[in-house]
Amino acid sequence: MALMLKNARVIDPQVGLDEVRDILVRDGRIVEVGHNLTMEKGVERDLSGKVLVPGLVDIHVHLREPGGEQKEDIASGTRAAAHGGFTAVCAMPNTAPVIDNAMGVEYVKAVAAAKGKARVYVAGACSQGLKGETLSEMGDMVAHGASAFTDDGKGIQDAGMMRRVMDYASQFNRVVMVHAQDNGLVGDGQVNEGVASTRLGMLGWPAEGEEIEIARDIALCRLTGCPLHIQHVTTARGLDLVRAAKAEGLPVTCEVTPHHMFLTEDAITDEYQTCFKVNPPLRTAEDAAALVAGVADGTVDCIVTDHAPHTDWEKDREFELAPFGMTGLETSLGLVLTHLVNEGVIDFNRMVELMAVNPRQLMRDEPVKIEAGCVADFTVIDPEASWTVEAHDFYSRANNSGFIGARLKGRATDTYVGGYATMEDGVVVE
Ligand code: DOR
Ligand code: ZN
C-alpha cells in the first residue's frame, strides 16, 4: 500500500533535515522524500503545520503481561504508547513469570505481534527470577529476539554476580541495563532521604543507595567491557559518575524520566499522594535541575518513562503499602515539549536524538532515518496543541500518573508503524 504524507516540517538530525517535505511510503519503507510528490493511488494525508520526526521509542516500559493484566497488558500498553506518540517500546521483564528464558521472550513477541499497536522490544532478565543469584538463559533469549538485559525493579546486589552478568552478556552485542539500588542502604525506604523523609516521617531512600551501584557498575564495565546503560538516573552525583565514565571512553549510557526531571520530593505533601511514590524516589530540586542540564549537554542518552501502571486499589492505600511507580507513555512527549523544547533548553533535533535515535541504537535496531529505503516509522506532532492531562483520556488501563491536571503545549497527533497509521488525529486506529 502507498502512503503520501504531505507538507509536514520534517526534522531528522541523522540526515540534517529540518524543512517542509513530502514523504512517499510503499510497503512499509520510505520511497522518496521531496517536494510536490505525487502518487497514482494510495492514502494521502495533509500534515501542514505539523512536525514529523522518526518514530519515538521508549526503552523503559512495564507492559505487565504476563501476570499483571489487571494493571496493563500488551494490548492496552501499546495503545497508550501509540497515543503518546511512540512507535516502539521496550518491555521490562519483571512480569509473572519473569521473562528470563526464550519461551517468555517468544510469548511477549507473539502477543505484541497479534494485539500490539507499537513495536515491542523485549528485555530479558539478567538473573533467573530476578533473584540476582543465577544467570538467566541470555544466549537463548538473544537467539529468540531479546533486545537487551535488565533486572529492572531490583538492583543486582552481589558485585561478583554483576560481573558474571556483564562478562556473559558482552558476547551477545546487547546492552546490560541497570536499576541501581543497594538494598543495604535503601531497605524499606519510601521517599528521598533528607528533607522529604524527615518532613513526612517516612523511611528514607538515600541518593547513595543509587550512586554506589552506579559507581560499582561503571567499574565493572571497565573490567568486562560490557556495554552498560544506567536506568532512570535521579541524582546530580549519579549523573556526574556517568559523565566521567563517558569522558574516560567507557561504553556507558544512561536515561532519565520526565517525572524525575519535572517533579521533586516537594510534590509529596501531607496528603501523602501515592501517585508520587516511585522507585527511585523523586529527589531534590537541585537533582532535577542537574538531570535537565545533562539532557541539554549530552550526558543523558535517552528520555524514558518507566511507565509503571498499577490499579487504583493498589495505589489507594497508605503510602508505605502502595506500590512504586507512575505511568508515563501518554504524558512524556507533551512534558518534554512543554518544559524542554518550548523553553529553549533543547531543540527538536536533540529531542529526536533522546527519544528516537539513541533508544533505537541501544536496542540494536536499524536506524529510522527520514530518507529513501528506511522503515516508515513516524511520529507526527502538533507543536501548538494546548491540552490538559486527564485520566479519562488515557488508553492505558491505569490512572496512576503524577501529572493529572498539568497544562501542556504540544502533543503527538499521528503515529505510523511500518507505513500503517497506529494513531490518526489523536485517536488510536483499530
Ligand atoms: O517505580 C518503579 N516501578 N520503579 C521500578 O523500578 C519498577 C516499577 C514497577 O515495576 O512498578
Ligand atoms: Zn527501575
XYZ file of C-alpha atoms and ligand atoms in Angstrom:
442
model
C 0.000 0.000 0.000
C 1.202 3.510 -0.777
C 1.051 6.343 1.731
C 1.742 10.006 0.993
C 2.427 12.375 3.893
C 2.404 15.946 2.618
C 3.638 19.293 3.905
C 4.947 18.381 7.368
C 8.025 20.095 8.766
C 10.331 17.079 8.698
C 13.047 17.040 11.352
C 15.781 14.414 11.439
C 19.270 15.218 12.758
C 20.593 11.962 11.292
C 20.263 13.371 7.786
C 20.485 17.062 8.683
C 16.900 17.736 7.693
C 14.606 20.488 9.032
C 12.386 21.531 6.138
C 8.848 21.140 4.842
C 8.793 17.988 2.721
C 6.513 15.315 1.299
C 7.201 11.673 2.100
C 6.116 8.779 -0.097
C 5.936 5.342 1.528
C 5.356 1.968 -0.063
C 5.392 -1.492 1.523
C 6.465 -0.139 4.884
C 9.502 1.802 3.684
C 10.204 5.332 2.534
C 10.393 5.563 -1.253
C 11.061 9.262 -1.647
C 11.439 12.458 0.385
C 10.944 15.635 -1.628
C 8.725 18.444 -2.862
C 5.410 18.234 -4.699
C 5.473 14.450 -4.786
C 2.608 12.600 -6.412
C 1.372 9.012 -6.407
C -1.090 7.081 -8.523
C -3.176 5.607 -5.757
C -2.990 5.205 -2.010
C -3.700 7.134 1.165
C -2.762 10.807 1.211
C -2.592 12.979 4.336
C -2.008 16.710 4.583
C 0.204 17.422 7.613
C 0.538 21.198 7.163
C 1.542 22.853 10.445
C 2.727 19.558 11.924
C 6.227 18.359 12.754
C 7.195 14.866 11.568
C 10.098 13.019 13.193
C 11.470 9.451 13.195
C 9.139 7.298 15.333
C 9.710 7.829 19.049
C 10.934 4.899 21.151
C 10.556 4.437 24.910
C 13.007 1.818 26.138
C 11.712 1.568 29.704
C 8.100 0.414 29.868
C 6.240 -2.063 32.087
C 3.534 -3.716 29.980
C 2.757 -6.143 32.863
C 1.878 -9.092 30.639
C 2.102 -11.940 31.537
C 0.711 -11.973 35.054
C -0.196 -8.348 35.784
C -3.008 -7.804 33.304
C -5.178 -6.143 35.936
C -2.713 -3.197 35.744
C -1.958 -3.203 31.996
C -1.466 -5.662 29.175
C 0.366 -5.628 25.891
C -2.758 -4.502 24.009
C -3.559 -1.588 26.338
C 0.081 -0.618 26.970
C 0.949 -0.407 23.285
C -2.220 1.642 22.670
C -1.052 4.022 25.374
C 2.310 4.087 23.574
C 0.742 4.938 20.211
C -1.448 7.589 21.848
C 1.655 9.130 23.420
C 3.456 9.247 20.065
C 5.630 6.167 20.446
C 6.135 3.682 17.644
C 8.160 1.256 19.763
C 8.686 0.390 23.412
C 10.968 -1.946 25.317
C 9.047 -4.201 27.719
C 10.646 -4.807 31.108
C 10.925 -8.426 32.248
C 9.570 -8.078 35.829
C 6.377 -9.892 34.954
C 4.917 -13.083 36.435
C 6.534 -15.286 35.325
C 9.709 -13.255 34.841
C 10.954 -13.083 31.237
C 14.170 -14.997 31.868
C 14.061 -17.620 29.130
C 13.347 -17.963 25.407
C 9.731 -19.021 25.897
C 8.984 -15.795 27.766
C 10.562 -13.730 25.003
C 8.542 -15.599 22.387
C 5.343 -15.079 24.389
C 5.735 -11.295 24.574
C 6.721 -11.086 20.910
C 3.758 -13.224 19.846
C 1.173 -11.228 21.832
C 2.697 -7.962 20.626
C 2.523 -9.128 17.016
C -1.096 -10.215 17.420
C -2.503 -7.383 19.537
C 0.100 -4.612 19.699
C -0.141 -1.058 18.376
C 3.604 -0.436 18.650
C 6.734 -2.443 18.058
C 7.806 -4.200 21.247
C 11.445 -4.829 22.057
C 11.796 -7.467 24.749
C 14.273 -7.053 27.576
C 15.251 -10.339 29.174
C 16.160 -10.648 32.829
C 19.828 -10.850 33.805
C 19.178 -13.359 36.555
C 16.675 -16.182 36.887
C 13.521 -14.911 38.577
C 15.196 -11.502 39.134
C 16.759 -13.068 42.223
C 20.279 -11.895 41.419
C 21.689 -15.374 42.032
C 21.829 -17.428 38.838
C 22.388 -16.243 35.274
C 19.330 -16.246 33.032
C 19.359 -18.005 29.660
C 20.739 -14.960 27.875
C 22.078 -16.721 24.792
C 18.791 -18.480 24.193
C 16.887 -15.244 24.712
C 19.087 -13.420 22.196
C 18.527 -16.231 19.694
C 14.777 -15.692 20.192
C 14.916 -11.924 19.806
C 15.730 -10.336 23.182
C 16.996 -6.803 22.619
C 18.671 -6.079 25.987
C 19.009 -7.375 29.528
C 17.934 -5.944 32.855
C 16.742 -6.952 36.326
C 14.764 -3.680 36.455
C 12.827 -3.162 39.630
C 15.762 -4.623 41.504
C 19.452 -3.956 41.833
C 21.807 -6.918 41.483
C 23.258 -6.917 44.977
C 26.362 -9.065 44.604
C 29.259 -7.487 42.669
C 30.570 -10.912 41.625
C 27.191 -11.800 40.178
C 27.026 -8.484 38.344
C 30.451 -9.187 36.896
C 29.250 -12.577 35.657
C 26.185 -10.957 34.088
C 28.359 -8.440 32.249
C 31.025 -10.960 31.254
C 28.362 -13.237 29.815
C 26.265 -10.530 28.163
C 29.277 -8.926 26.498
C 29.475 -11.748 23.937
C 25.969 -11.068 22.586
C 26.190 -7.423 21.474
C 23.442 -6.485 23.905
C 23.368 -3.718 26.498
C 23.025 -4.546 30.191
C 20.608 -2.015 31.677
C 20.715 -1.499 35.427
C 18.278 -0.359 38.068
C 20.865 0.893 40.571
C 19.717 0.099 44.103
C 21.780 -1.100 47.055
C 19.324 -2.857 49.339
C 21.512 -2.472 52.412
C 21.199 1.296 52.097
C 17.684 1.514 50.707
C 15.916 -1.067 52.865
C 12.238 -0.114 53.102
C 12.930 3.490 52.051
C 9.824 5.219 50.722
C 10.892 8.739 49.729
C 14.137 10.623 49.206
C 16.233 10.597 52.366
C 16.684 14.089 53.752
C 14.119 16.848 53.922
C 11.278 14.751 52.486
C 11.760 11.715 54.722
C 12.055 13.946 57.790
C 9.073 16.119 56.899
C 6.857 13.152 56.055
C 8.122 10.870 58.815
C 8.902 8.031 56.449
C 11.916 5.845 55.878
C 14.443 7.425 53.510
C 15.733 6.078 50.173
C 19.158 7.791 50.088
C 20.870 9.103 46.956
C 23.873 6.966 47.920
C 21.750 3.827 47.566
C 21.705 4.598 43.849
C 25.108 6.240 43.396
C 27.128 3.409 44.967
C 25.701 0.911 42.476
C 26.268 3.274 39.554
C 29.916 3.635 40.611
C 30.285 -0.127 41.082
C 28.758 -0.970 37.722
C 30.919 1.574 35.920
C 33.950 -0.135 37.489
C 32.610 -3.486 36.253
C 32.078 -2.011 32.801
C 35.757 -1.066 32.806
C 36.628 -4.625 33.891
C 34.392 -6.527 31.486
C 33.993 -4.185 28.526
C 30.257 -4.910 28.523
C 28.061 -2.003 27.343
C 26.307 -0.604 30.412
C 23.142 1.501 30.483
C 22.109 3.156 33.746
C 18.325 3.264 34.026
C 16.415 6.214 35.497
C 19.326 8.241 36.907
C 17.929 10.585 39.548
C 20.791 12.347 41.320
C 23.299 15.012 40.339
C 26.231 12.911 41.588
C 24.944 9.789 39.855
C 24.901 11.712 36.601
C 28.413 13.036 37.284
C 29.613 9.431 37.540
C 28.160 8.730 34.094
C 29.706 11.932 32.743
C 33.145 10.888 33.996
C 32.760 7.352 32.603
C 31.919 8.756 29.190
C 34.905 11.118 29.313
C 37.055 8.068 30.009
C 35.676 6.424 26.873
C 33.772 3.620 28.590
C 30.671 2.203 26.827
C 28.306 3.728 29.379
C 24.939 5.311 28.578
C 22.039 6.499 30.706
C 18.408 7.569 30.731
C 16.235 9.933 32.745
C 12.465 10.112 33.186
C 10.128 13.109 32.890
C 8.976 12.614 36.490
C 12.497 12.849 37.883
C 13.136 15.981 35.796
C 9.855 17.808 36.278
C 8.760 16.758 39.784
C 10.647 16.876 43.067
C 10.292 15.462 46.577
C 8.374 18.663 47.425
C 5.395 17.358 45.420
C 4.582 14.891 48.214
C 2.601 16.822 50.822
C 0.829 15.797 53.997
C -1.766 14.284 51.692
C 0.798 11.536 51.031
C -0.157 11.237 47.346
C 0.796 7.734 46.289
C 0.953 8.747 42.615
C 4.291 10.358 43.525
C 5.678 7.140 45.030
C 8.252 5.945 42.524
C 11.467 3.950 42.598
C 13.980 5.564 42.635
C 12.172 8.338 44.518
C 11.590 11.922 43.423
C 14.702 13.819 44.506
C 15.605 17.443 45.272
C 15.180 20.461 43.015
C 18.985 20.539 42.583
C 18.988 16.937 41.392
C 16.133 17.590 38.964
C 17.971 20.620 37.573
C 21.130 18.516 37.131
C 19.170 15.961 35.096
C 17.835 18.700 32.828
C 21.373 20.062 32.432
C 22.550 16.553 31.499
C 19.827 16.300 28.875
C 20.984 19.592 27.394
C 24.751 18.922 27.499
C 24.658 15.410 26.005
C 25.395 13.368 29.139
C 21.922 11.841 29.057
C 21.325 9.495 26.122
C 17.600 8.792 26.358
C 14.410 10.089 27.887
C 12.249 7.157 29.004
C 9.078 6.929 31.061
C 9.474 3.881 33.325
C 5.739 3.597 32.567
C 4.655 1.643 35.656
C 0.895 1.096 35.658
C -0.885 -0.001 38.840
C -4.566 -0.481 39.692
C -6.490 2.190 41.608
C -6.983 -0.134 44.548
C -3.241 -0.785 44.833
C -2.470 2.928 44.854
C -5.440 3.870 47.075
C -3.638 2.646 50.159
C -1.332 4.040 52.810
C 1.850 5.411 51.248
C 4.003 2.631 52.721
C 1.718 -0.074 51.297
C 1.197 1.382 47.812
C 3.476 0.046 45.056
C 6.184 2.184 43.468
C 5.630 3.606 40.002
C 3.711 6.020 37.790
C 2.519 5.814 34.204
C 4.214 7.939 31.574
C 3.611 6.917 27.977
C 0.797 9.389 27.350
C 2.419 12.397 29.019
C 6.110 12.063 28.170
C 6.224 13.871 24.838
C 3.937 16.688 25.994
C 6.089 17.228 29.083
C 9.326 17.218 27.086
C 7.908 19.659 24.536
C 6.461 21.943 27.219
C 9.387 22.042 29.628
C 12.408 21.448 27.392
C 11.701 22.303 23.747
C 9.309 25.233 24.225
C 11.575 26.621 26.951
C 14.586 26.500 24.639
C 16.517 24.046 26.848
C 16.842 21.673 23.881
C 15.743 21.884 20.258
C 13.714 19.404 18.213
C 16.882 17.787 16.890
C 18.091 16.933 20.381
C 14.614 15.698 21.321
C 14.777 13.309 18.370
C 18.197 12.059 19.465
C 16.955 11.453 23.013
C 13.622 9.889 22.125
C 14.214 8.117 18.807
C 17.802 7.818 17.586
C 19.666 6.792 20.743
C 16.963 4.456 22.106
C 16.839 2.551 18.825
C 20.616 2.214 18.818
C 20.596 0.850 22.374
C 18.055 -1.760 21.265
C 20.497 -2.672 18.488
C 17.821 -1.984 15.883
C 18.355 -0.475 12.453
C 18.114 3.320 12.398
C 14.943 5.010 11.206
C 16.042 7.981 9.136
C 13.784 10.170 7.038
C 15.352 9.093 3.774
C 14.592 6.641 0.986
C 14.947 2.995 1.955
C 14.295 3.396 5.679
C 11.476 1.880 7.690
C 8.404 4.147 7.730
C 8.000 4.638 11.496
C 6.981 8.248 12.148
C 5.644 10.438 14.904
C 3.625 13.480 13.855
C 3.454 16.311 16.374
C 1.177 19.324 16.697
C 3.521 21.774 18.446
C 0.716 24.267 19.073
C -1.825 21.951 20.705
C -2.609 23.109 24.242
C -4.095 20.409 26.413
C -4.683 19.277 29.971
C -3.656 15.827 31.204
C -6.812 13.951 32.182
C -7.051 10.331 33.257
C -10.171 9.645 31.220
C -8.194 10.378 28.041
C -5.669 7.614 28.742
C -5.610 4.462 26.670
C -3.580 2.889 29.468
C -5.617 0.710 31.814
C -4.060 2.612 34.718
C -4.606 6.123 36.114
C -1.531 6.491 38.303
C 0.063 9.469 36.594
C 1.740 12.163 38.675
C 0.786 14.764 36.068
C -3.032 14.731 36.108
C -4.193 18.314 35.630
C -0.934 19.527 34.071
C -1.334 22.064 31.263
C 0.906 21.129 28.348
C 1.673 22.525 24.907
C 2.476 20.106 22.117
C 1.445 16.520 21.581
C 1.528 13.726 19.044
C -1.421 13.565 16.670
C -0.419 10.695 14.383
C 1.875 7.699 14.549
C 2.897 5.362 11.753
C 4.475 1.953 12.220
C 5.806 0.340 9.055
C 3.720 2.707 6.945
C 0.437 1.981 8.755
C -1.279 4.508 10.999
C -1.498 3.381 14.619
C -2.915 6.781 15.649
C -4.671 9.301 13.431
C -5.753 12.768 14.607
C -5.237 11.750 18.226
C -7.270 8.549 18.021
C -5.692 5.074 18.089
C -6.560 3.254 14.870
C -8.203 -0.165 15.347
O 8.709 2.938 40.184
C 9.018 1.869 39.691
N 8.098 0.956 39.310
N 10.310 1.591 39.552
C 10.739 0.392 39.175
O 11.909 0.204 39.085
C 9.787 -0.696 38.907
C 8.466 -0.175 38.547
C 7.390 -1.222 38.575
O 7.596 -2.333 38.061
O 6.285 -0.921 39.056
Zn 13.679 0.591 37.702
